[in-house]
mmCIF file with all atom_site columns, C-alpha atoms in Angstrom:
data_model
loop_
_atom_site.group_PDB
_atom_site.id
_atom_site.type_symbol
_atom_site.label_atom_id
_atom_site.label_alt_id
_atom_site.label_comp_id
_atom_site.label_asym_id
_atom_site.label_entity_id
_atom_site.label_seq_id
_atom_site.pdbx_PDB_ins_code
_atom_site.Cartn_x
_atom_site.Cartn_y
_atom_site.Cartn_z
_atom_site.occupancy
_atom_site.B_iso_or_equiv
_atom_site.pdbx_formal_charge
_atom_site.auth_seq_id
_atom_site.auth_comp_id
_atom_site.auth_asym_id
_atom_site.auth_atom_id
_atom_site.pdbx_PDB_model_num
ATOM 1   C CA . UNK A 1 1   ? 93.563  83.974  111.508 1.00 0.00 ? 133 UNK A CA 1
ATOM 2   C CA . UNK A 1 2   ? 90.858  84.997  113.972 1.00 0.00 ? 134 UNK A CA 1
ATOM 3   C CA . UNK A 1 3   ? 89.969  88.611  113.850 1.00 0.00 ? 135 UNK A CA 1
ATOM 4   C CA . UNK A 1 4   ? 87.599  90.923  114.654 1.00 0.00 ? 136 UNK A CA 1
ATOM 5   C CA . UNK A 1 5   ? 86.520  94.645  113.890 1.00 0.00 ? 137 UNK A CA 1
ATOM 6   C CA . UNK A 1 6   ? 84.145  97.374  113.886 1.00 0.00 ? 138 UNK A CA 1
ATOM 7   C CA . UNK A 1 7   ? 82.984  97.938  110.315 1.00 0.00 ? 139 UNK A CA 1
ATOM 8   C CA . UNK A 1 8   ? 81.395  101.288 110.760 1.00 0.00 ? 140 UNK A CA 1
ATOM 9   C CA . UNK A 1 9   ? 83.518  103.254 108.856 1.00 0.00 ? 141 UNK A CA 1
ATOM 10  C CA . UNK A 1 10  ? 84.079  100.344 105.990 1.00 0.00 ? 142 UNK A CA 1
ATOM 11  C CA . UNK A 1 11  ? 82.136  99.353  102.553 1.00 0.00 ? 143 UNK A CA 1
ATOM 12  C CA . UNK A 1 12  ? 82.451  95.399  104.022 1.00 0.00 ? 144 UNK A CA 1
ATOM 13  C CA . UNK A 1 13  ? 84.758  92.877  104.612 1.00 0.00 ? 145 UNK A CA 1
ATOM 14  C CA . UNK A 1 14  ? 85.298  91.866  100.809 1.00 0.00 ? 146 UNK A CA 1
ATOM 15  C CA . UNK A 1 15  ? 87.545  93.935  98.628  1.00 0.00 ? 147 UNK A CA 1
ATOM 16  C CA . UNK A 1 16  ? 85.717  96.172  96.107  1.00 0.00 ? 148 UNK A CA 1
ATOM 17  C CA . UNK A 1 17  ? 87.733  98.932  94.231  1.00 0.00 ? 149 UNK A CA 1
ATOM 18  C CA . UNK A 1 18  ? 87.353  102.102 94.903  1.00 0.00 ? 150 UNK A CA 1
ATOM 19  C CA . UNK A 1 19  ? 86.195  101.797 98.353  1.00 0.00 ? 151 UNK A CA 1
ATOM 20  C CA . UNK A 1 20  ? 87.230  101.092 101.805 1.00 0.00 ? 152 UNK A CA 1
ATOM 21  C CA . UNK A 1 21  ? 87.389  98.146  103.313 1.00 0.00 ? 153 UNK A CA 1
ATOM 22  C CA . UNK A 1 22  ? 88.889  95.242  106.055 1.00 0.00 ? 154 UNK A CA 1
ATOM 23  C CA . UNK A 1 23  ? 90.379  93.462  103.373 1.00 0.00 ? 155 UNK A CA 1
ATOM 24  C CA . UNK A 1 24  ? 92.201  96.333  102.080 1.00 0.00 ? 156 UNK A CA 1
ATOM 25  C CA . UNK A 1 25  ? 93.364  97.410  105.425 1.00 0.00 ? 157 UNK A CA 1
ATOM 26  C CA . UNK A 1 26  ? 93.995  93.738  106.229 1.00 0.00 ? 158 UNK A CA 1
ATOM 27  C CA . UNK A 1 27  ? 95.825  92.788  103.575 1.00 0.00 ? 159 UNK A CA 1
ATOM 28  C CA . UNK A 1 28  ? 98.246  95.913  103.640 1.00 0.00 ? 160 UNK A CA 1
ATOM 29  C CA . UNK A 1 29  ? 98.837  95.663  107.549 1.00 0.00 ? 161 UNK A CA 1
ATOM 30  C CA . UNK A 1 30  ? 100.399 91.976  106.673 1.00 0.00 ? 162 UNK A CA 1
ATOM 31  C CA . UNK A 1 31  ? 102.220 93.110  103.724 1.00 0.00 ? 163 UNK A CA 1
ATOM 32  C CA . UNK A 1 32  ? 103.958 95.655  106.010 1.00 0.00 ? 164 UNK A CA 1
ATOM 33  C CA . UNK A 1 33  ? 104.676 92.857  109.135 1.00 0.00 ? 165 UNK A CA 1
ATOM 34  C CA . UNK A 1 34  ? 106.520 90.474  106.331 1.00 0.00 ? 166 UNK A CA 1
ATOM 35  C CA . UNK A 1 35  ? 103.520 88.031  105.566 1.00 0.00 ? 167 UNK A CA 1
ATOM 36  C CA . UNK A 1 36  ? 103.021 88.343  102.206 1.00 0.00 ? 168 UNK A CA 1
ATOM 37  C CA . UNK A 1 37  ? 105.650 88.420  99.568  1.00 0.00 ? 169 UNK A CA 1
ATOM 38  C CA . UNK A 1 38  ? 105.899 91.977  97.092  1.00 0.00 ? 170 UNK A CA 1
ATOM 39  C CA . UNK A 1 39  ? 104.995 89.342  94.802  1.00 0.00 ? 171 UNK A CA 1
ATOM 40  C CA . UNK A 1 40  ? 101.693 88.383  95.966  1.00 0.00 ? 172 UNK A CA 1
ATOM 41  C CA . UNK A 1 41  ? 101.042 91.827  97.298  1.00 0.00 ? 173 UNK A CA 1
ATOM 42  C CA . UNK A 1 42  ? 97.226  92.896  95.800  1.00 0.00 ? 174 UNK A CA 1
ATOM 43  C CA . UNK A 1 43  ? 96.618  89.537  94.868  1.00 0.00 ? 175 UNK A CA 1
ATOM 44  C CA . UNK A 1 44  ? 94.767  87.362  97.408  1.00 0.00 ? 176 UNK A CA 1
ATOM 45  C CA . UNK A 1 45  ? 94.012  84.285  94.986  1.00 0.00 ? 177 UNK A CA 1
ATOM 46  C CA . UNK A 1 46  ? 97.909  83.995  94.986  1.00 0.00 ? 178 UNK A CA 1
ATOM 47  C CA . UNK A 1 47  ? 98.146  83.171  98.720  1.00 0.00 ? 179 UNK A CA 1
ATOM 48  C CA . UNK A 1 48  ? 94.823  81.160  98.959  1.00 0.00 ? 180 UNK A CA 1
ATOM 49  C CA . UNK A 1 49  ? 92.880  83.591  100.726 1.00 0.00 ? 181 UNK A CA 1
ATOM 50  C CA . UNK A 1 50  ? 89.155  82.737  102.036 1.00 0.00 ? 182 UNK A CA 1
ATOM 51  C CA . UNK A 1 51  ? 86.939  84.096  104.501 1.00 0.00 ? 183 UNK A CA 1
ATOM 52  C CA . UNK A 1 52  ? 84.489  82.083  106.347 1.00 0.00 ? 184 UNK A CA 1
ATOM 53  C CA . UNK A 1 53  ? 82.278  85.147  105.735 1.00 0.00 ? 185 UNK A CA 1
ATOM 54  C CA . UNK A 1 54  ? 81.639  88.302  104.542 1.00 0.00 ? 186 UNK A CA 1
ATOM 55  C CA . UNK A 1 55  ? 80.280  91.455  106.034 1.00 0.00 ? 187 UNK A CA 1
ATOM 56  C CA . UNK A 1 56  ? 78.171  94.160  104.360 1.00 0.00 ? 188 UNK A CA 1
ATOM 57  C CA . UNK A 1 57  ? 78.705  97.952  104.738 1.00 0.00 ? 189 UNK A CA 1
ATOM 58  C CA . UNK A 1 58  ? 79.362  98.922  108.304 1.00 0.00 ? 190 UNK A CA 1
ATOM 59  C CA . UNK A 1 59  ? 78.840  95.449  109.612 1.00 0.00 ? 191 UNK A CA 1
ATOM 60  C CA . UNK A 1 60  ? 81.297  94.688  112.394 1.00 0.00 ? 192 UNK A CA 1
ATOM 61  C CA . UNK A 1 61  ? 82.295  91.204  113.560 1.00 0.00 ? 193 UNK A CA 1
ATOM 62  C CA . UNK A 1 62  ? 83.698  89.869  116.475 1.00 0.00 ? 194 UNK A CA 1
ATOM 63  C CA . UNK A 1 63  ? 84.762  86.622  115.302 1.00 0.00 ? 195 UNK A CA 1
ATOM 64  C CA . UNK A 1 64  ? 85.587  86.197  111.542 1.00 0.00 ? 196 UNK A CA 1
ATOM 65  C CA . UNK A 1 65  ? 88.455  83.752  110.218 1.00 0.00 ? 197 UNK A CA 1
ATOM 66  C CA . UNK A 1 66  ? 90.363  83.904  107.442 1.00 0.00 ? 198 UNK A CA 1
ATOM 67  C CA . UNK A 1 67  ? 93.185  81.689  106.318 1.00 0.00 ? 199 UNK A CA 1
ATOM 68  C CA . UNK A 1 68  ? 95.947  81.978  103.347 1.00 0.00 ? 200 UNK A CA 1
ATOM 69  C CA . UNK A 1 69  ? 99.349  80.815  103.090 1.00 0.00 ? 201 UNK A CA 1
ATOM 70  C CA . UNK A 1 70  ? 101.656 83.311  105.535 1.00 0.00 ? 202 UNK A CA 1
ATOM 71  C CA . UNK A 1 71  ? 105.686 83.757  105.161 1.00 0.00 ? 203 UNK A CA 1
ATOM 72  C CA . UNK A 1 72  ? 106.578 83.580  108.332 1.00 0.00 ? 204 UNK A CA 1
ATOM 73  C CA . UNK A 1 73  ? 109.526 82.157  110.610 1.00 0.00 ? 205 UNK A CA 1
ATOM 74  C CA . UNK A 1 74  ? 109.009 80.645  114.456 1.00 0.00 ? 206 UNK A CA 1
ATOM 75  C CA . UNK A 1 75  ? 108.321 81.298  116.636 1.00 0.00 ? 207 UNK A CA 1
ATOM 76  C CA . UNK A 1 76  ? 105.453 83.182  114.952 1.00 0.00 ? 208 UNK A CA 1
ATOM 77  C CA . UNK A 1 77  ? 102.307 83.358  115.977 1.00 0.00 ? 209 UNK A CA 1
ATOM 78  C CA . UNK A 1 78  ? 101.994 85.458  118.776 1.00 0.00 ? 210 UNK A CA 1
ATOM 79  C CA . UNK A 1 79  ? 104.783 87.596  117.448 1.00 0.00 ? 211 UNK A CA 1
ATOM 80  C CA . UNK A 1 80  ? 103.105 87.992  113.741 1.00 0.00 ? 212 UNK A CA 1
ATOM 81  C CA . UNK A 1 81  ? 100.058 88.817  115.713 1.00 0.00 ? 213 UNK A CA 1
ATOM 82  C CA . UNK A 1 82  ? 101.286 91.867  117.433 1.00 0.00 ? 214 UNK A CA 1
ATOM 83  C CA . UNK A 1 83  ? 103.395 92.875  114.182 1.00 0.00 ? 215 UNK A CA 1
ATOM 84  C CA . UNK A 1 84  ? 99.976  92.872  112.198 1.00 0.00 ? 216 UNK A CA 1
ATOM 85  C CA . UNK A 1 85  ? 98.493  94.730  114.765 1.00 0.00 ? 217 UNK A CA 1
ATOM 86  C CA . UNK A 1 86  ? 101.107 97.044  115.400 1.00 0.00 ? 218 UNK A CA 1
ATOM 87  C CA . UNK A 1 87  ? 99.758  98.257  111.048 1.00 0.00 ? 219 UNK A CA 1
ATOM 88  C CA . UNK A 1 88  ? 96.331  97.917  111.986 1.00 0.00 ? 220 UNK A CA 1
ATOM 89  C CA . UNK A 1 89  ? 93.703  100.968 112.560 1.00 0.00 ? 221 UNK A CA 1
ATOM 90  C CA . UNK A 1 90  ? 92.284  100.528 116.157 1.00 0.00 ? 222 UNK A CA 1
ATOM 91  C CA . UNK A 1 91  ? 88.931  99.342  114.260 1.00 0.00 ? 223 UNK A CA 1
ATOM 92  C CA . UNK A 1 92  ? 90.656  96.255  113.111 1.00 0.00 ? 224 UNK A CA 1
ATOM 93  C CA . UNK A 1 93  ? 91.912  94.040  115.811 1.00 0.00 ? 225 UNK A CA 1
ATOM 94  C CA . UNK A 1 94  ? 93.789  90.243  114.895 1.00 0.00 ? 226 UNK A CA 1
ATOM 95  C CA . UNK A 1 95  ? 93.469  87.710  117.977 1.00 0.00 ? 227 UNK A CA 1
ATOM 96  C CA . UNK A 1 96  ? 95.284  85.336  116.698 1.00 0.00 ? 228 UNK A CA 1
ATOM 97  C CA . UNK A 1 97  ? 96.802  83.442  114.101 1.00 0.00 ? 229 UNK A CA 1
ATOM 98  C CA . UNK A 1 98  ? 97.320  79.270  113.820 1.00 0.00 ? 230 UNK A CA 1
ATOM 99  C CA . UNK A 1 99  ? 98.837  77.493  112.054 1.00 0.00 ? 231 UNK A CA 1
ATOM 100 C CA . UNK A 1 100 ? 96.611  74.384  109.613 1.00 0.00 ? 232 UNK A CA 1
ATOM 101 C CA . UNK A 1 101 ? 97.011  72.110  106.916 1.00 0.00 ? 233 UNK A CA 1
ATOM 102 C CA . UNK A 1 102 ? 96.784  72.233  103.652 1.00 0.00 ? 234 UNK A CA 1
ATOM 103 C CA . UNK A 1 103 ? 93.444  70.946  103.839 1.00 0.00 ? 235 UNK A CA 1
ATOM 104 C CA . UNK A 1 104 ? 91.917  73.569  106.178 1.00 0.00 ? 236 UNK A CA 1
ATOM 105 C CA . UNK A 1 105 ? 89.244  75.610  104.536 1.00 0.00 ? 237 UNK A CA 1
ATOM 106 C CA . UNK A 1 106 ? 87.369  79.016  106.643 1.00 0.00 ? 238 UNK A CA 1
ATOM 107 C CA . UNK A 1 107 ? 84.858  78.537  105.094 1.00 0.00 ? 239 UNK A CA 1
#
């Protein structure tokens, strides 16, 4: 997945409890579009999820990636695109999403 956002009002990319962040926002806006299971819901080391980088507080990015495994049916990457959009803040912006093997690492 290649996103990109304006951190300004965020504590950073990462997840840290008790404050605001992408991931949080992220993770709930796929959730909501279908791509990620109620059983893997709050728990990114379930779906493999890793971030080429992180950002710090109010740090934006333009072009950060992040893959994980995605429940999704074809076609369905332009259409999981908008629907993760369409439960993103304005701040938070996905450009696309590809599909990789098993092998593929953001980092």
């Amino acid at each position: 997945m290649l996103l990109g956002y304006n951190g300004s009002s965020y504590s950073g990319l990462q997840r840290n409890p008790g404050v605001k962040t992408i991931e949080d926002d992220l993770e709930t806006a796929i959730y909501k579009s279908g791509g990620i299971s109620p059983l893997n819901f709050s728990a990114l080391q379930k779906i493999d999820w890793c971030r080429c980088a992180r950002t710090d507080k109010g740090v934006s990015a333009l072009g950060n990636i992040i893959s994980f495994k995605l429940v999704m049916a074809p076609p369905f990457e332009e259409e999981m695109t908008n629907r993760i959009n369409k439960y993103l803040p304005p701040s938070i912006r996905v450009f696309s999403i590809k599909r990789v093997n098993k092998k593929f690492n953001a980092k």
